[in-house]
Amino acid sequence: MNLILLGPPGAGKGTQAKMLTEEFSIPQISTGDILRAAVKEGTVMGLKAKEYMNAGGLVPDAVVVGIVRDRLQEADCDNGFILDGFPRTLAQADALQSCLQSMNKELDRVISLEVNTEALVERLTGRRTCRECGRGYHVKFDASREAGVCDACGGALIQRDDDQEETIRKRLQVYADQTAPLISYYRETGVLLELDGMQPILQIQEKMLSLLKAS
Ligand code: AP5
């Protein structure tokens, strides 16, 4: 199954992608995670990307398209993939289309998660991630058993640099300007599933699975 998870920052793309990965045994391809790993490693690409990310802007299309094109060639994508955070501009969507065509693949579904702005800000300011294993939490909606400590591996929970309120609001504006037009782009191609992302995590998961299995 070849899927895209579409939605504003904090909509729950990463949270739901992890569940879909287990359910369908296909990889999650998060351009945000790949870019953050490059920042951590201090590669040339990572250093450049960091400036855009910390300012709440988008990394240039050519960089992210190159990352995704390479990643889709890997063997674990043979049976499908979940794109999380890509595409984010119409140019990226067109580039993805050409890339899939050249690989004789097509998109099965694009799932759009809709969440209101103040809920997104609350989700992102309260998000915490394990420094060691990357597992995600929320201080209120998905808390770890012991504050600041990962349930899975005991690692320290940290806050992302771009999860400060001012940067979050900038990211939401960038989403509205550059990414939201993709909803009608994919609606026109008939692959779009629209889901209410304001429900609790488990309810969204159940609804998403039933829609995917029915389609
Ligand atoms: P990226 O890492 O992709 O960030 P994002 O799109 O801003 O999305 P988030 O990871 O913030 O949110 P999410 O929807 O995954 O929510 P999550 O599940 O974590 O990108 C970061 C940056 O990299 C970009 O700003 C850009 O600079 C660059 N970049 C990346 N891709 C790019 C591209 N294609 N082009 C150009 N630049 C690119 O959930 C959030 C929180 O809410 C968690 O704490 C979670 O526990 C909680 N939560 C989740 N679901 C629910 C629910 N239903 N109810 C209550 N709480 C919930």
Short mmCIF file of C-alpha atoms and ligand atoms in Angstrom, two decimals:
data_model
loop_
_atom_site.label_atom_id
_atom_site.label_comp_id
_atom_site.label_asym_id
_atom_site.label_seq_id
_atom_site.Cartn_x
_atom_site.Cartn_y
_atom_site.Cartn_z
CA MET A 1 0.00 0.00 0.00
CA ASN A 2 1.44 3.37 -1.06
CA LEU A 3 0.20 6.09 1.27
CA ILE A 4 0.63 9.76 2.07
CA LEU A 5 -0.33 11.26 5.43
CA LEU A 6 -1.24 14.88 4.90
CA GLY A 7 -2.03 17.46 7.56
CA PRO A 8 -0.73 20.49 9.42
CA PRO A 9 2.10 20.32 11.96
CA GLY A 10 0.76 18.46 15.00
CA ALA A 11 -2.15 16.81 13.17
CA GLY A 12 -0.89 13.39 14.29
CA LYS A 13 0.81 12.21 11.08
CA GLY A 14 3.83 10.75 12.87
CA THR A 15 1.67 9.18 15.60
CA GLN A 16 -0.63 7.45 13.10
CA ALA A 17 2.22 6.53 10.71
CA LYS A 18 3.84 4.42 13.43
CA MET A 19 0.63 2.44 13.83
CA LEU A 20 0.25 1.96 10.05
CA THR A 21 3.85 0.77 9.79
CA GLU A 22 3.11 -2.05 12.22
CA GLU A 23 -0.25 -2.88 10.70
CA PHE A 24 0.91 -3.12 7.08
CA SER A 25 4.66 -3.85 7.55
CA ILE A 26 5.65 -0.94 5.36
CA PRO A 27 8.14 1.82 6.25
CA GLN A 28 7.32 5.32 7.46
CA ILE A 29 9.24 7.88 5.43
CA SER A 30 9.28 11.10 7.43
CA THR A 31 11.21 13.88 5.70
CA GLY A 32 11.24 15.73 9.04
CA ASP A 33 12.94 12.76 10.78
CA ILE A 34 15.44 12.35 7.92
CA LEU A 35 16.29 16.06 8.03
CA ARG A 36 16.62 16.05 11.84
CA ALA A 37 18.99 13.07 11.59
CA ALA A 38 21.11 15.04 9.08
CA VAL A 39 21.11 18.04 11.44
CA LYS A 40 22.25 15.79 14.31
CA GLU A 41 25.02 14.28 12.19
CA GLY A 42 26.13 17.77 11.13
CA THR A 43 26.20 16.95 7.41
CA VAL A 44 26.36 19.82 4.90
CA MET A 45 22.72 19.23 4.00
CA GLY A 46 21.78 19.08 7.68
CA LEU A 47 23.48 22.37 8.50
CA LYS A 48 21.67 24.10 5.66
CA ALA A 49 18.31 22.50 6.50
CA LYS A 50 18.59 23.53 10.16
CA GLU A 51 18.29 27.22 9.28
CA TYR A 52 14.99 26.69 7.47
CA MET A 53 13.62 24.29 10.10
CA ASN A 54 14.39 26.45 13.12
CA ALA A 55 12.80 29.43 11.37
CA GLY A 56 9.63 27.39 10.73
CA GLY A 57 10.06 27.53 6.95
CA LEU A 58 10.32 24.78 4.34
CA VAL A 59 13.60 23.24 3.19
CA PRO A 60 14.00 23.83 -0.58
CA ASP A 61 12.05 21.45 -2.82
CA ALA A 62 15.15 20.14 -4.63
CA VAL A 63 16.67 18.91 -1.35
CA VAL A 64 13.61 17.05 -0.07
CA VAL A 65 12.66 15.64 -3.48
CA GLY A 66 16.17 14.17 -3.75
CA ILE A 67 15.87 12.62 -0.29
CA VAL A 68 12.52 10.99 -1.07
CA ARG A 69 13.52 9.82 -4.54
CA ASP A 70 16.53 7.99 -3.06
CA ARG A 71 14.55 6.58 -0.15
CA LEU A 72 11.80 5.15 -2.38
CA GLN A 73 14.42 3.10 -4.28
CA GLU A 74 15.27 1.12 -1.15
CA ALA A 75 14.13 -2.50 -0.99
CA ASP A 76 11.88 -2.05 2.05
CA CYS A 77 9.57 0.14 -0.08
CA ASP A 78 8.85 -2.68 -2.55
CA ASN A 79 5.57 -3.56 -0.81
CA GLY A 80 4.58 0.00 -0.02
CA PHE A 81 5.41 3.07 2.05
CA ILE A 82 3.89 5.79 4.19
CA LEU A 83 5.05 9.29 3.32
CA ASP A 84 4.79 11.50 6.42
CA GLY A 85 5.39 15.22 5.82
CA PHE A 86 5.99 14.90 2.09
CA PRO A 87 4.87 16.33 -0.29
CA ARG A 88 4.41 19.81 1.15
CA THR A 89 4.25 21.94 -1.99
CA LEU A 90 2.64 21.49 -5.38
CA ALA A 91 6.12 21.20 -6.93
CA GLN A 92 6.93 18.32 -4.54
CA ALA A 93 3.63 16.61 -5.40
CA ASP A 94 4.40 16.85 -9.13
CA ALA A 95 7.93 15.53 -8.56
CA LEU A 96 6.56 12.60 -6.55
CA GLN A 97 4.12 11.78 -9.33
CA SER A 98 6.93 11.65 -11.91
CA CYS A 99 9.11 9.60 -9.59
CA LEU A 100 6.36 7.02 -8.97
CA GLN A 101 5.56 6.83 -12.66
CA SER A 102 9.20 6.10 -13.46
CA MET A 103 9.08 3.26 -10.91
CA ASN A 104 5.75 1.91 -12.25
CA LYS A 105 4.04 2.65 -8.96
CA GLU A 106 1.03 4.67 -8.03
CA LEU A 107 -0.45 6.24 -4.94
CA ASP A 108 -3.22 4.23 -3.32
CA ARG A 109 -4.43 6.72 -0.74
CA VAL A 110 -3.75 10.19 0.64
CA ILE A 111 -5.14 10.57 4.16
CA SER A 112 -5.80 14.11 5.26
CA LEU A 113 -6.08 14.80 9.00
CA GLU A 114 -7.98 17.94 9.95
CA VAL A 115 -7.39 19.64 13.32
CA ASN A 116 -8.16 23.19 14.45
CA THR A 117 -5.37 25.70 15.05
CA GLU A 118 -5.53 26.05 18.84
CA ALA A 119 -5.56 22.26 19.29
CA LEU A 120 -2.46 22.05 17.05
CA VAL A 121 -0.63 24.62 19.19
CA GLU A 122 -1.54 22.71 22.37
CA ARG A 123 -0.39 19.42 20.85
CA LEU A 124 2.94 20.78 19.65
CA THR A 125 3.85 22.76 22.77
CA GLY A 126 3.17 19.60 24.82
CA ARG A 127 4.97 17.15 22.52
CA ARG A 128 7.99 15.32 23.92
CA THR A 129 10.25 12.83 22.12
CA CYS A 130 12.67 10.25 23.51
CA ARG A 131 16.26 11.31 22.84
CA GLU A 132 17.30 7.65 22.55
CA CYS A 133 14.59 5.72 20.67
CA GLY A 134 12.54 8.58 19.17
CA ARG A 135 9.21 7.47 20.65
CA GLY A 136 6.73 10.35 20.82
CA TYR A 137 4.62 11.46 23.79
CA HIS A 138 2.38 14.33 24.86
CA VAL A 139 2.49 15.74 28.39
CA LYS A 140 -1.33 15.70 28.57
CA PHE A 141 -2.73 13.43 25.83
CA ASP A 142 -0.15 10.63 25.74
CA ALA A 143 2.00 10.99 28.83
CA SER A 144 4.86 8.72 29.84
CA ARG A 145 4.43 6.86 33.15
CA GLU A 146 7.27 8.85 34.76
CA ALA A 147 7.56 12.52 33.73
CA GLY A 148 10.49 13.13 31.39
CA VAL A 149 11.40 9.43 31.04
CA CYS A 150 10.62 7.14 28.08
CA ASP A 151 8.41 4.14 28.94
CA ALA A 152 10.06 2.04 26.24
CA CYS A 153 13.79 2.56 26.89
CA GLY A 154 14.22 4.85 29.91
CA GLY A 155 15.75 7.61 27.73
CA ALA A 156 15.27 11.32 28.47
CA LEU A 157 12.28 13.05 26.85
CA ILE A 158 13.14 16.26 25.01
CA GLN A 159 11.28 19.04 23.21
CA ARG A 160 11.95 19.77 19.53
CA ASP A 161 13.68 23.08 18.77
CA ASP A 162 10.84 24.11 16.45
CA ASP A 163 8.10 23.35 19.01
CA GLN A 164 8.20 26.86 20.54
CA GLU A 165 4.90 28.71 20.16
CA GLU A 166 6.23 31.46 17.86
CA THR A 167 7.81 28.95 15.48
CA ILE A 168 4.74 26.72 15.63
CA ARG A 169 2.51 29.60 14.46
CA LYS A 170 4.92 30.31 11.60
CA ARG A 171 4.84 26.61 10.58
CA LEU A 172 1.04 26.66 10.63
CA GLN A 173 1.00 29.71 8.35
CA VAL A 174 3.46 28.03 5.96
CA TYR A 175 1.18 24.98 5.93
CA ALA A 176 -1.88 27.12 5.11
CA ASP A 177 -0.05 28.93 2.31
CA GLN A 178 1.96 26.14 0.68
CA THR A 179 0.66 22.71 1.75
CA ALA A 180 -3.11 23.04 2.21
CA PRO A 181 -3.62 23.43 -1.60
CA LEU A 182 -2.56 19.76 -1.86
CA ILE A 183 -5.91 18.74 -0.35
CA SER A 184 -7.80 19.79 -3.48
CA TYR A 185 -4.93 18.54 -5.68
CA TYR A 186 -5.41 15.00 -4.33
CA ARG A 187 -9.20 15.29 -4.07
CA GLU A 188 -9.27 15.81 -7.82
CA THR A 189 -7.28 12.63 -8.42
CA GLY A 190 -9.80 10.60 -6.35
CA VAL A 191 -7.32 9.19 -3.81
CA LEU A 192 -8.12 11.49 -0.87
CA LEU A 193 -9.60 10.23 2.43
CA GLU A 194 -10.52 13.04 4.82
CA LEU A 195 -10.49 12.27 8.55
CA ASP A 196 -11.46 14.28 11.61
CA GLY A 197 -8.14 14.54 13.46
CA MET A 198 -9.78 16.06 16.58
CA GLN A 199 -10.72 12.61 17.91
CA PRO A 200 -8.57 10.74 20.45
CA ILE A 201 -5.52 8.93 18.99
CA LEU A 202 -7.00 5.42 19.23
CA GLN A 203 -10.32 6.41 17.67
CA ILE A 204 -8.54 7.97 14.68
CA GLN A 205 -6.42 4.85 14.35
CA GLU A 206 -9.51 2.59 14.24
CA LYS A 207 -11.31 4.80 11.73
CA MET A 208 -8.22 5.04 9.51
CA LEU A 209 -7.73 1.27 9.47
CA SER A 210 -11.36 0.57 8.67
CA LEU A 211 -11.33 3.08 5.80
CA LEU A 212 -8.08 1.69 4.39
CA LYS A 213 -9.22 -1.91 4.64
CA ALA A 214 -12.52 -1.05 2.96
CA SER A 215 -10.87 0.76 0.05
P1 AP5 B 1 8.06 17.53 10.34
O1 AP5 B 1 8.91 16.79 11.28
O2 AP5 B 1 7.43 16.82 9.20
O3 AP5 B 1 7.01 18.33 11.18
P2 AP5 B 1 5.49 18.72 10.89
O4 AP5 B 1 4.87 18.44 9.61
O5 AP5 B 1 5.50 20.11 11.33
O6 AP5 B 1 4.71 17.72 11.69
P3 AP5 B 1 4.95 17.31 13.13
O7 AP5 B 1 5.96 16.24 13.25
O8 AP5 B 1 5.19 18.55 13.95
O9 AP5 B 1 3.48 16.80 13.52
P4 AP5 B 1 2.73 15.43 13.29
O10 AP5 B 1 1.54 15.66 12.43
O11 AP5 B 1 3.65 14.32 12.91
O12 AP5 B 1 2.19 15.22 14.77
P5 AP5 B 1 2.58 14.13 15.88
O13 AP5 B 1 2.04 12.79 15.49
O14 AP5 B 1 3.99 14.23 16.27
O15 AP5 B 1 8.90 18.75 9.66
C1 AP5 B 1 9.72 19.59 10.47
C2 AP5 B 1 10.40 20.60 9.55
O16 AP5 B 1 11.23 19.92 8.58
C3 AP5 B 1 9.45 21.46 8.69
O17 AP5 B 1 8.98 22.60 9.40
C4 AP5 B 1 10.36 21.83 7.52
O18 AP5 B 1 11.26 22.86 7.88
C5 AP5 B 1 11.17 20.56 7.30
N1 AP5 B 1 10.52 19.65 6.34
C6 AP5 B 1 10.03 18.40 6.59
N2 AP5 B 1 9.48 17.88 5.48
C7 AP5 B 1 9.61 18.82 4.50
C8 AP5 B 1 9.22 18.87 3.14
N3 AP5 B 1 8.55 17.85 2.55
N4 AP5 B 1 9.51 20.00 2.44
C9 AP5 B 1 10.20 21.02 2.99
N5 AP5 B 1 10.58 21.05 4.28
C10 AP5 B 1 10.29 19.94 5.04
O19 AP5 B 1 1.65 14.67 17.09
C11 AP5 B 1 1.94 15.90 17.72
C12 AP5 B 1 1.64 15.78 19.23
O20 AP5 B 1 0.23 15.62 19.40
C13 AP5 B 1 2.30 14.57 19.89
O21 AP5 B 1 2.71 14.93 21.18
C14 AP5 B 1 1.17 13.51 19.95
O22 AP5 B 1 1.30 12.67 21.08
C15 AP5 B 1 -0.07 14.39 20.06
N6 AP5 B 1 -1.22 13.83 19.36
C16 AP5 B 1 -1.23 13.17 18.17
N7 AP5 B 1 -2.48 12.83 17.82
C17 AP5 B 1 -3.29 13.31 18.82
C18 AP5 B 1 -4.70 13.27 19.03
N8 AP5 B 1 -5.53 12.67 18.17
N9 AP5 B 1 -5.19 13.86 20.14
C19 AP5 B 1 -4.34 14.47 21.04
N10 AP5 B 1 -3.00 14.51 20.90
C20 AP5 B 1 -2.48 13.95 19.79
#
